[in-house]
């Protein structure tokens, strides 16, 4: 007996001096303030999730890794710290990889941590459980990819991942953790010393004074100046400097979708409602954290008119310059440092923006706003997009700190135009790819990271990509109100099978579906809303109560248009026109 007791004490003493991969990863995350993990459990990371939760990390468990990954990516956007997504090997990793690639394309800092199978077996392709060379597959789809083989390297591995994710232009990073690593044991003291607290993970990148002066000279010479603010500007959290800079210049500004609210959409300089006019007529365009990609028609072609233009671009990535058109004044650095330098360089006697240009943009904007106003007040039943969005527009105006998540085609494009935003980083949407499926992941992370109420405005098709996560919303009791614009399908619910067979057309769904009943299955509030009044009452009740709510907003199946506002991107068959 006595001998056995002594032995136990010895084992405990030995254990006290040892640590392992599980604990080192948890400690490394905590040391760097990464206190939330979005993921899906399974071999080899189930116990890791439990232990992380026990150690005080918030572990949000999803129903599908793509949604967990999207949540992590938007957490990165909102906080400037990498959002962490945790998955199992092969299929779980691949499910998360879509979100990692999305994060990279959208310049959101994120780390995808996936468990992986036995290296020795994987590399000899001997058919291990969930065998896959995950590191090689991740590499071309993210900003950086690392694998940690030894417990002693966990600290350095995570430090590298954090720096790669947030420094320079942010993006997605893959961190491969083989199953064996978790159980690897090492001396506790040495383990503690091996951890790295990353200092100044995203160092300021100060623009060259000559570049700042060149940009200001071009801006000063403008007769019809225009600012375009992108989500890079919103990400920078340099809200006051950006606002002062834009206001001091007096020139019109155009917010890209996720930059809406950086300055309020109701700001007198906002040209959102005069977009086509300003793009066509501006002579100097300053891009701040916005890229000249397809969303801006690559800076050329008919949307940009024939008036000669000069482009100034402020961006952290030097290779962004001249990507589509010539940039006459590149300003390379982090947005906060660049805008502060530009503001300072303006000095005390910066000339007012040309009054004829400002006046022309204002009258176009007022004309367009007046044209839209009666459509937004219509009370049609079944609802059309404008009637339903008119209600949501008022609700967001009354609750400017709520976060709006938005995806779909018509549901996206029309909501973007109709719903004004008043504060920075409150509008989260499909981003650079126009991807469906971000909805519930974004809504969950927005609620978790900010504690604010979330309104998710979803096309019925868009919702389907992440819809199962309403169980997650109910499970964590999150203040999320999902409004589904249910028009029975993709773009419209009226398409027919052109062969006349019994299969429905590829773009239509079950008619008259009741998505609200899905929410009730998980204990949330479900409402079927058929009129703007019913919609208004239901959304206000949800936002007041903070209870997980799903509102099935019945929209006229004939109201939408093909691909929303980007139907021009559809290839056309020449034969059809004969
Ligand atoms: C991952 C992904 N798959 C498919 C698409 C193509 N797509 C674009 S919009 C859309 C759905 C549009 O329908 P809905 O969300 O109901 O909006 P509506 O126009 O009907 O309001 C789809 C499937 C996409 N953008 N992303
Ligand atoms: Mg639809």
XYZ file of C-alpha atoms and ligand atoms in Angstrom:
605
model
C 0.000 0.000 0.000
C 2.601 2.459 1.193
C 4.765 1.710 -1.796
C 1.879 2.353 -4.200
C 1.136 5.702 -2.558
C 4.741 6.842 -2.906
C 4.698 5.890 -6.581
C 1.606 8.022 -7.238
C 3.248 11.031 -5.648
C 6.301 10.520 -7.828
C 4.199 10.425 -10.992
C 2.415 13.641 -9.985
C 5.707 15.361 -9.304
C 6.976 14.296 -12.715
C 3.771 15.500 -14.390
C 4.051 18.880 -12.778
C 7.303 19.444 -14.568
C 6.079 18.350 -17.956
C 3.877 19.993 -20.526
C 2.582 18.826 -23.888
C 1.430 19.997 -27.285
C -2.188 20.464 -26.183
C -1.193 22.837 -23.391
C 1.502 24.673 -25.315
C -0.867 25.510 -28.183
C -3.471 26.779 -25.719
C -0.896 28.849 -23.830
C 0.567 30.251 -27.056
C -2.893 31.364 -28.234
C -3.723 32.970 -24.895
C -0.354 34.689 -24.638
C -1.155 36.418 -27.936
C -4.688 37.424 -27.013
C -6.313 34.890 -29.324
C -9.155 34.076 -26.976
C -11.817 32.758 -29.342
C -11.754 29.680 -31.565
C -14.368 28.985 -34.256
C -14.419 25.354 -35.325
C -15.876 21.872 -35.630
C -14.627 19.017 -33.359
C -13.371 15.559 -34.365
C -10.152 13.515 -34.533
C -7.503 14.743 -33.717
C -8.701 18.007 -32.160
C -11.702 17.043 -29.981
C -9.830 17.032 -26.684
C -7.937 20.127 -27.689
C -11.248 22.003 -27.983
C -12.384 20.775 -24.584
C -9.085 21.707 -22.963
C -9.060 25.133 -24.627
C -12.544 25.809 -23.265
C -11.463 24.633 -19.807
C -8.496 27.016 -20.018
C -10.757 30.016 -20.665
C -10.692 30.231 -24.447
C -14.137 30.763 -25.971
C -14.745 27.798 -28.266
C -17.634 28.313 -30.670
C -18.623 25.010 -32.175
C -20.245 25.091 -35.640
C -22.131 22.640 -37.841
C -19.843 23.050 -40.869
C -16.231 24.263 -41.097
C -16.859 26.720 -43.913
C -19.132 28.702 -41.620
C -16.632 28.517 -38.774
C -13.961 29.729 -41.198
C -16.098 32.603 -42.410
C -16.731 33.523 -38.784
C -12.990 33.541 -38.073
C -12.281 35.653 -41.151
C -14.765 38.362 -40.233
C -13.607 38.278 -36.604
C -10.182 39.152 -38.048
C -11.654 42.021 -40.063
C -13.507 43.427 -37.061
C -10.675 43.142 -34.525
C -7.415 43.382 -36.553
C -6.312 40.209 -34.737
C -6.269 36.962 -36.702
C -9.519 35.044 -36.341
C -8.830 31.398 -35.514
C -10.629 28.490 -37.167
C -10.017 24.941 -35.954
C -10.789 21.864 -38.047
C -10.114 18.153 -38.309
C -7.969 16.694 -41.067
C -8.675 16.187 -44.815
C -12.433 16.866 -45.309
C -12.722 19.282 -42.379
C -9.580 21.048 -43.550
C -10.953 21.322 -47.102
C -14.257 22.685 -45.809
C -12.345 25.364 -43.912
C -10.021 26.074 -46.840
C -12.722 27.854 -48.869
C -13.057 30.346 -46.046
C -9.267 30.704 -45.798
C -9.000 31.500 -49.506
C -11.905 33.929 -49.124
C -10.132 35.627 -46.197
C -6.969 35.970 -48.282
C -8.821 37.432 -51.269
C -10.597 39.899 -49.002
C -7.443 40.766 -46.997
C -8.863 39.564 -43.670
C -6.369 38.191 -41.124
C -7.222 34.617 -40.237
C -5.427 31.445 -39.133
C -6.828 28.069 -40.126
C -5.496 25.472 -37.705
C -6.128 21.922 -38.871
C -5.160 18.676 -37.266
C -3.514 16.287 -39.708
C -2.753 12.599 -39.917
C 0.537 10.709 -39.413
C 3.219 12.321 -41.582
C 5.097 9.066 -42.099
C 1.996 7.357 -43.494
C 0.668 10.356 -45.403
C 3.999 10.945 -47.141
C 4.266 7.305 -48.210
C 0.604 7.460 -49.280
C -0.192 4.334 -47.321
C -3.822 5.204 -46.773
C -4.004 6.741 -43.296
C -7.256 7.872 -41.673
C -8.158 11.122 -43.450
C -4.898 11.091 -45.363
C -4.003 14.301 -47.140
C -0.949 16.476 -47.710
C -2.795 19.488 -46.324
C 0.182 21.865 -46.227
C 0.828 21.498 -49.951
C -2.830 22.003 -50.790
C -3.221 25.082 -48.594
C -0.085 26.869 -49.848
C -1.355 28.332 -53.127
C -4.635 29.422 -51.547
C -3.379 31.517 -48.654
C -0.757 34.075 -47.721
C 1.493 31.649 -45.832
C 1.382 28.038 -44.630
C 3.372 26.399 -41.818
C 3.630 22.994 -40.165
C 4.825 22.370 -36.615
C 6.421 18.973 -35.946
C 7.926 19.519 -32.505
C 6.254 20.776 -29.361
C 9.235 23.077 -28.793
C 8.359 24.904 -32.047
C 4.722 25.654 -31.217
C 5.525 29.136 -29.915
C 7.537 30.091 -32.984
C 5.027 28.460 -35.320
C 2.133 30.483 -33.956
C 4.211 33.686 -33.924
C 4.992 33.208 -37.615
C 1.335 32.572 -38.366
C 0.211 35.705 -36.523
C 2.773 37.940 -38.215
C 1.988 36.569 -41.654
C -1.748 37.077 -41.119
C -1.750 40.681 -39.899
C 1.377 42.398 -41.225
C 1.417 44.231 -44.549
C -1.727 43.334 -46.474
C -3.586 40.983 -44.132
C -4.679 37.532 -45.256
C -5.229 33.893 -44.419
C -2.565 31.630 -42.923
C -2.641 27.863 -42.623
C -1.111 26.133 -39.597
C -0.782 22.348 -39.858
C -0.682 20.471 -36.565
C -0.145 16.692 -36.927
C -2.008 14.499 -34.421
C 1.230 13.368 -32.771
C 2.178 16.931 -31.866
C -0.705 17.331 -29.412
C 0.492 14.529 -27.180
C 4.219 15.308 -27.441
C 5.660 15.888 -24.000
C 8.458 18.255 -23.030
C 9.900 19.902 -19.968
C 7.395 22.447 -18.673
C 9.946 25.166 -17.968
C 11.525 24.851 -21.432
C 8.047 24.769 -22.930
C 7.095 28.004 -21.237
C 10.276 29.656 -22.466
C 9.603 28.508 -26.018
C 6.399 30.538 -26.272
C 6.549 33.862 -28.104
C 4.469 36.937 -27.413
C 4.396 38.727 -30.737
C 5.433 42.370 -30.340
C 4.015 44.901 -32.809
C 2.528 42.267 -35.133
C 1.467 44.781 -37.789
C 4.136 47.500 -37.661
C 3.188 50.904 -39.046
C 4.375 51.387 -42.608
C 5.045 55.076 -43.025
C 4.666 56.450 -46.566
C 7.570 58.329 -48.162
C 7.162 62.118 -47.783
C 7.763 62.591 -51.527
C 4.904 60.206 -52.343
C 2.595 62.118 -50.010
C 3.540 65.447 -51.587
C 3.075 64.064 -55.114
C -0.385 62.791 -54.222
C -1.428 66.105 -52.673
C -0.160 68.033 -55.714
C -2.308 65.887 -58.016
C -5.309 66.201 -55.709
C -4.912 69.994 -55.531
C -4.857 70.249 -59.325
C -8.240 68.469 -59.619
C -11.291 70.206 -61.008
C -13.529 67.249 -60.220
C -11.923 65.226 -57.392
C -13.391 61.993 -56.032
C -12.429 59.714 -53.139
C -13.196 56.029 -53.240
C -13.061 54.350 -49.835
C -12.587 50.580 -49.707
C -12.843 48.022 -46.956
C -9.087 48.363 -46.435
C -9.833 51.864 -45.160
C -12.527 50.504 -42.853
C -10.200 47.733 -41.624
C -7.513 50.271 -40.693
C -9.621 51.709 -37.846
C -8.279 55.158 -38.709
C -11.833 56.486 -38.753
C -11.195 59.990 -37.381
C -8.208 60.716 -39.637
C -10.077 59.518 -42.732
C -13.107 61.595 -41.880
C -11.004 64.731 -41.241
C -9.094 64.237 -44.478
C -12.205 63.794 -46.608
C -13.994 66.692 -44.913
C -11.023 69.030 -45.201
C -10.888 68.401 -48.934
C -14.636 68.914 -49.346
C -14.649 66.500 -52.310
C -17.330 63.848 -52.896
C -16.592 60.331 -51.661
C -17.897 56.983 -52.778
C -17.846 54.125 -50.261
C -17.347 50.582 -51.497
C -19.842 48.166 -49.998
C -18.086 47.327 -46.729
C -16.723 50.877 -46.367
C -20.263 52.208 -46.073
C -20.619 53.977 -42.731
C -16.919 54.887 -42.470
C -18.414 58.307 -43.019
C -22.213 58.166 -42.766
C -24.061 57.492 -46.023
C -26.098 60.596 -45.174
C -22.936 62.782 -45.069
C -23.285 65.814 -47.391
C -20.173 64.700 -49.351
C -21.382 61.106 -49.864
C -21.838 60.404 -53.572
C -23.263 56.891 -53.125
C -26.540 57.924 -54.754
C -24.695 59.591 -57.663
C -22.277 56.753 -58.369
C -22.489 56.663 -62.150
C -22.098 60.440 -62.391
C -18.993 60.666 -60.231
C -17.273 57.698 -61.879
C -17.864 59.162 -65.329
C -17.057 62.799 -64.636
C -14.306 62.843 -61.991
C -10.879 63.969 -63.247
C -8.829 62.904 -60.230
C -9.722 59.771 -58.295
C -8.045 58.941 -55.004
C -8.472 55.317 -53.960
C -8.053 54.683 -50.239
C -7.849 50.996 -49.355
C -9.871 50.131 -52.462
C -8.621 48.035 -55.386
C -9.419 48.669 -59.039
C -10.810 45.170 -59.508
C -14.067 44.079 -61.194
C -16.106 45.883 -58.545
C -14.791 49.155 -60.001
C -14.806 47.924 -63.613
C -10.974 47.811 -63.478
C -10.833 51.628 -63.632
C -11.706 51.751 -67.326
C -14.468 51.208 -69.872
C -17.875 52.762 -70.240
C -18.645 53.140 -66.519
C -15.660 55.464 -66.263
C -16.687 57.691 -69.200
C -14.385 59.429 -71.622
C -13.089 62.308 -69.475
C -9.331 61.813 -68.900
C -8.554 60.698 -65.364
C -5.660 60.603 -62.997
C -5.576 57.972 -60.267
C -3.970 58.353 -56.850
C -3.860 55.155 -54.825
C -3.291 54.683 -51.116
C -2.601 51.048 -50.264
C -0.320 48.965 -48.074
C 0.626 46.661 -50.952
C 3.117 48.167 -53.443
C 2.231 45.572 -56.103
C -1.332 46.887 -56.154
C -0.142 49.991 -58.005
C -0.698 49.960 -61.805
C -2.575 46.660 -61.482
C -5.271 47.768 -63.926
C -4.529 51.354 -64.976
C -1.654 53.754 -64.474
C -1.409 55.187 -60.960
C 0.171 58.645 -61.230
C 0.629 59.048 -57.483
C 1.101 55.850 -55.495
C 1.115 56.237 -51.708
C 2.306 53.016 -50.136
C 1.925 52.438 -46.432
C -0.662 51.493 -43.871
C -3.869 53.469 -44.352
C -3.728 55.125 -40.936
C -0.163 56.421 -41.427
C -0.844 57.466 -45.030
C -4.021 59.376 -44.298
C -2.454 61.100 -41.272
C 0.502 62.177 -43.431
C -1.832 63.406 -46.187
C -3.914 65.334 -43.659
C -0.821 66.960 -42.199
C 0.523 67.771 -45.661
C -2.667 69.641 -46.546
C -1.648 72.377 -44.134
C -3.898 75.205 -43.010
C -4.982 76.712 -46.320
C -6.143 73.842 -48.490
C -8.471 75.207 -51.209
C -12.167 74.311 -51.077
C -13.311 71.671 -53.568
C -14.537 73.327 -56.802
C -18.087 74.516 -56.089
C -19.517 73.711 -59.534
C -18.451 70.049 -59.191
C -19.733 69.704 -55.633
C -23.001 71.351 -56.687
C -23.426 69.082 -59.719
C -22.865 65.932 -57.635
C -25.253 67.154 -54.928
C -28.084 67.854 -57.315
C -27.668 64.455 -58.996
C -27.716 62.788 -55.588
C -30.837 64.646 -54.479
C -32.575 63.828 -57.739
C -31.834 60.102 -57.341
C -32.800 60.023 -53.661
C -36.123 61.742 -54.442
C -36.821 59.260 -57.248
C -36.282 56.327 -54.889
C -38.261 57.661 -51.896
C -41.829 56.706 -52.940
C -40.742 53.186 -53.949
C -39.380 52.593 -50.446
C -42.689 53.533 -48.860
C -44.862 51.171 -50.885
C -47.067 48.785 -48.953
C -47.496 46.174 -51.690
C -48.515 42.628 -50.772
C -46.771 40.430 -51.741
C -43.866 42.646 -50.849
C -41.376 43.789 -53.450
C -37.724 44.389 -52.544
C -38.151 48.132 -52.133
C -41.143 47.912 -49.816
C -39.347 45.433 -47.550
C -36.023 47.278 -47.677
C -37.685 50.628 -46.920
C -38.686 49.174 -43.556
C -35.213 47.783 -42.832
C -33.621 51.093 -43.831
C -35.608 52.884 -41.109
C -34.786 50.214 -38.540
C -31.033 50.544 -39.209
C -31.317 54.333 -39.037
C -32.885 53.999 -35.601
C -30.285 51.416 -34.498
C -27.040 52.636 -36.071
C -24.819 50.446 -33.905
C -26.451 47.215 -35.080
C -24.403 45.126 -37.504
C -25.873 44.374 -40.916
C -24.907 41.134 -42.654
C -26.079 40.903 -46.254
C -25.929 38.323 -49.042
C -27.958 37.261 -52.080
C -28.267 38.742 -55.573
C -31.196 41.197 -55.666
C -31.331 40.996 -51.865
C -27.684 42.112 -51.774
C -27.554 44.702 -54.513
C -30.776 46.460 -53.595
C -30.097 46.399 -49.837
C -26.643 47.897 -50.447
C -28.202 50.847 -52.239
C -31.214 51.320 -49.980
C -29.927 50.760 -46.436
C -27.810 53.695 -45.260
C -25.007 52.950 -42.815
C -23.954 55.382 -40.120
C -20.945 53.843 -38.390
C -17.729 52.143 -39.569
C -17.519 48.345 -39.996
C -21.233 47.781 -39.493
C -21.904 46.385 -42.969
C -20.518 42.895 -43.635
C -21.246 41.266 -46.963
C -20.145 38.956 -49.763
C -16.927 40.892 -50.446
C -14.538 40.582 -53.352
C -15.809 37.268 -54.685
C -19.531 37.940 -54.328
C -19.613 34.605 -52.511
C -22.771 33.049 -51.105
C -22.448 31.380 -47.713
C -20.912 34.041 -45.479
C -24.242 34.872 -43.811
C -24.566 32.856 -40.623
C -20.800 32.615 -39.971
C -20.467 36.400 -40.196
C -23.585 36.961 -38.089
C -22.317 34.655 -35.342
C -18.823 36.168 -35.219
C -20.193 39.720 -35.356
C -22.391 39.002 -32.326
C -19.583 37.217 -30.454
C -16.858 39.781 -31.180
C -18.862 42.982 -30.713
C -21.772 42.034 -28.431
C -23.995 44.176 -30.664
C -27.284 43.036 -32.198
C -26.994 41.629 -35.715
C -29.476 41.915 -38.569
C -28.767 39.408 -41.356
C -30.597 40.207 -44.592
C -30.451 37.068 -46.696
C -31.691 35.924 -50.079
C -33.450 32.559 -49.718
C -30.755 30.912 -51.831
C -27.918 32.698 -50.018
C -29.280 31.592 -46.650
C -29.268 27.959 -47.701
C -25.460 27.897 -47.911
C -25.066 28.358 -44.138
C -28.634 27.924 -42.871
C -27.923 25.018 -40.506
C -25.979 27.427 -38.299
C -29.253 28.844 -36.979
C -28.942 25.965 -34.512
C -25.570 27.450 -33.475
C -27.210 30.867 -33.090
C -29.861 29.343 -30.816
C -27.350 27.207 -28.909
C -25.232 30.222 -27.967
C -28.342 32.396 -27.601
C -26.963 35.142 -29.840
C -28.779 38.426 -30.587
C -29.149 37.642 -34.291
C -32.232 38.443 -36.358
C -32.212 36.723 -39.751
C -34.559 38.135 -42.384
C -34.955 35.874 -45.402
C -36.134 37.570 -48.573
C -38.091 34.568 -49.771
C -38.880 34.944 -53.457
C -38.945 31.176 -54.077
C -35.556 31.016 -55.727
C -32.355 32.373 -57.180
C -33.023 35.852 -58.641
C -36.740 34.999 -59.162
C -39.138 32.204 -58.316
C -40.956 32.171 -61.636
C -38.597 30.343 -64.009
C -39.940 27.246 -65.804
C -38.343 24.087 -67.178
C -37.861 24.897 -70.849
C -38.129 21.213 -71.781
C -41.568 21.132 -70.181
C -40.702 18.142 -67.935
C -41.670 17.660 -64.299
C -38.308 18.788 -62.887
C -38.370 22.428 -61.778
C -36.119 25.015 -63.472
C -32.582 25.139 -61.986
C -33.153 28.532 -60.329
C -36.385 27.867 -58.436
C -37.111 26.352 -55.010
C -40.143 24.870 -53.260
C -42.823 27.520 -53.506
C -44.146 29.076 -50.315
C -41.404 27.618 -48.077
C -41.599 28.541 -44.400
C -38.011 29.088 -43.239
C -39.369 30.492 -39.963
C -40.339 26.967 -38.941
C -36.698 25.883 -39.099
C -35.893 28.418 -36.394
C -38.719 27.170 -34.187
C -37.222 23.673 -34.358
C -34.265 24.947 -32.332
C -36.214 27.052 -29.847
C -35.735 30.390 -31.613
C -38.486 32.802 -32.634
C -39.931 32.249 -36.120
C -42.169 34.788 -37.874
C -43.834 34.710 -41.267
C -44.108 38.310 -42.551
C -46.217 39.070 -45.605
C -46.403 42.883 -45.461
C -43.980 45.715 -44.702
C -45.889 46.411 -41.467
C -45.560 42.825 -40.263
C -41.896 42.841 -41.193
C -41.273 46.054 -39.275
C -42.993 44.770 -36.136
C -41.142 41.460 -36.208
C -37.668 42.962 -36.759
C -38.148 45.595 -34.068
C -39.318 42.943 -31.604
C -36.262 40.811 -32.399
C -33.830 43.708 -32.067
C -35.421 44.751 -28.759
C -35.469 41.256 -27.266
C -32.090 40.081 -28.569
C -33.659 36.629 -28.994
C -32.512 34.483 -31.905
C -35.147 35.187 -34.549
C -35.783 34.202 -38.158
C -38.304 36.133 -40.227
C -39.562 34.616 -43.462
C -40.277 37.759 -45.508
C -42.502 36.744 -48.410
C -41.327 38.575 -51.531
C -43.096 38.638 -54.895
C -41.409 35.796 -56.861
C -41.470 37.978 -59.992
C -39.829 41.036 -58.403
C -36.129 40.312 -58.895
C -33.886 40.559 -61.939
C -31.358 38.077 -63.299
C -28.157 38.220 -61.184
C -29.324 41.401 -59.420
C -27.227 44.313 -60.665
C -24.475 42.274 -62.339
C -26.478 40.461 -65.021
C -24.073 41.923 -67.599
C -21.425 39.418 -66.413
C -23.477 36.435 -67.676
C -22.121 34.999 -70.936
C -24.787 34.937 -73.666
C -25.340 32.303 -76.285
C -25.128 33.907 -79.712
C -27.332 31.118 -81.099
C -30.236 31.951 -78.786
C -30.634 35.320 -80.490
C -31.186 33.919 -83.989
C -20.488 29.990 -53.458
C -21.379 30.560 -54.501
N -22.138 29.731 -55.261
C -22.967 30.224 -56.185
C -23.031 31.572 -56.426
C -23.921 32.114 -57.521
N -24.999 32.941 -56.960
C -24.940 34.279 -56.990
S -26.222 34.980 -56.230
C -26.910 33.487 -55.867
C -28.192 33.390 -55.095
C -29.180 34.486 -55.423
O -30.449 34.164 -54.936
P -30.969 34.700 -53.561
O -29.933 34.599 -52.526
O -32.260 34.024 -53.267
O -31.167 36.258 -53.871
P -32.315 36.934 -54.760
O -31.704 37.502 -56.003
O -33.331 35.877 -55.092
O -32.885 37.999 -53.886
C -26.119 32.456 -56.336
C -26.455 31.011 -56.175
C -22.197 32.409 -55.632
N -22.169 33.728 -55.772
N -21.407 31.882 -54.678
Mg -34.172 34.489 -53.785
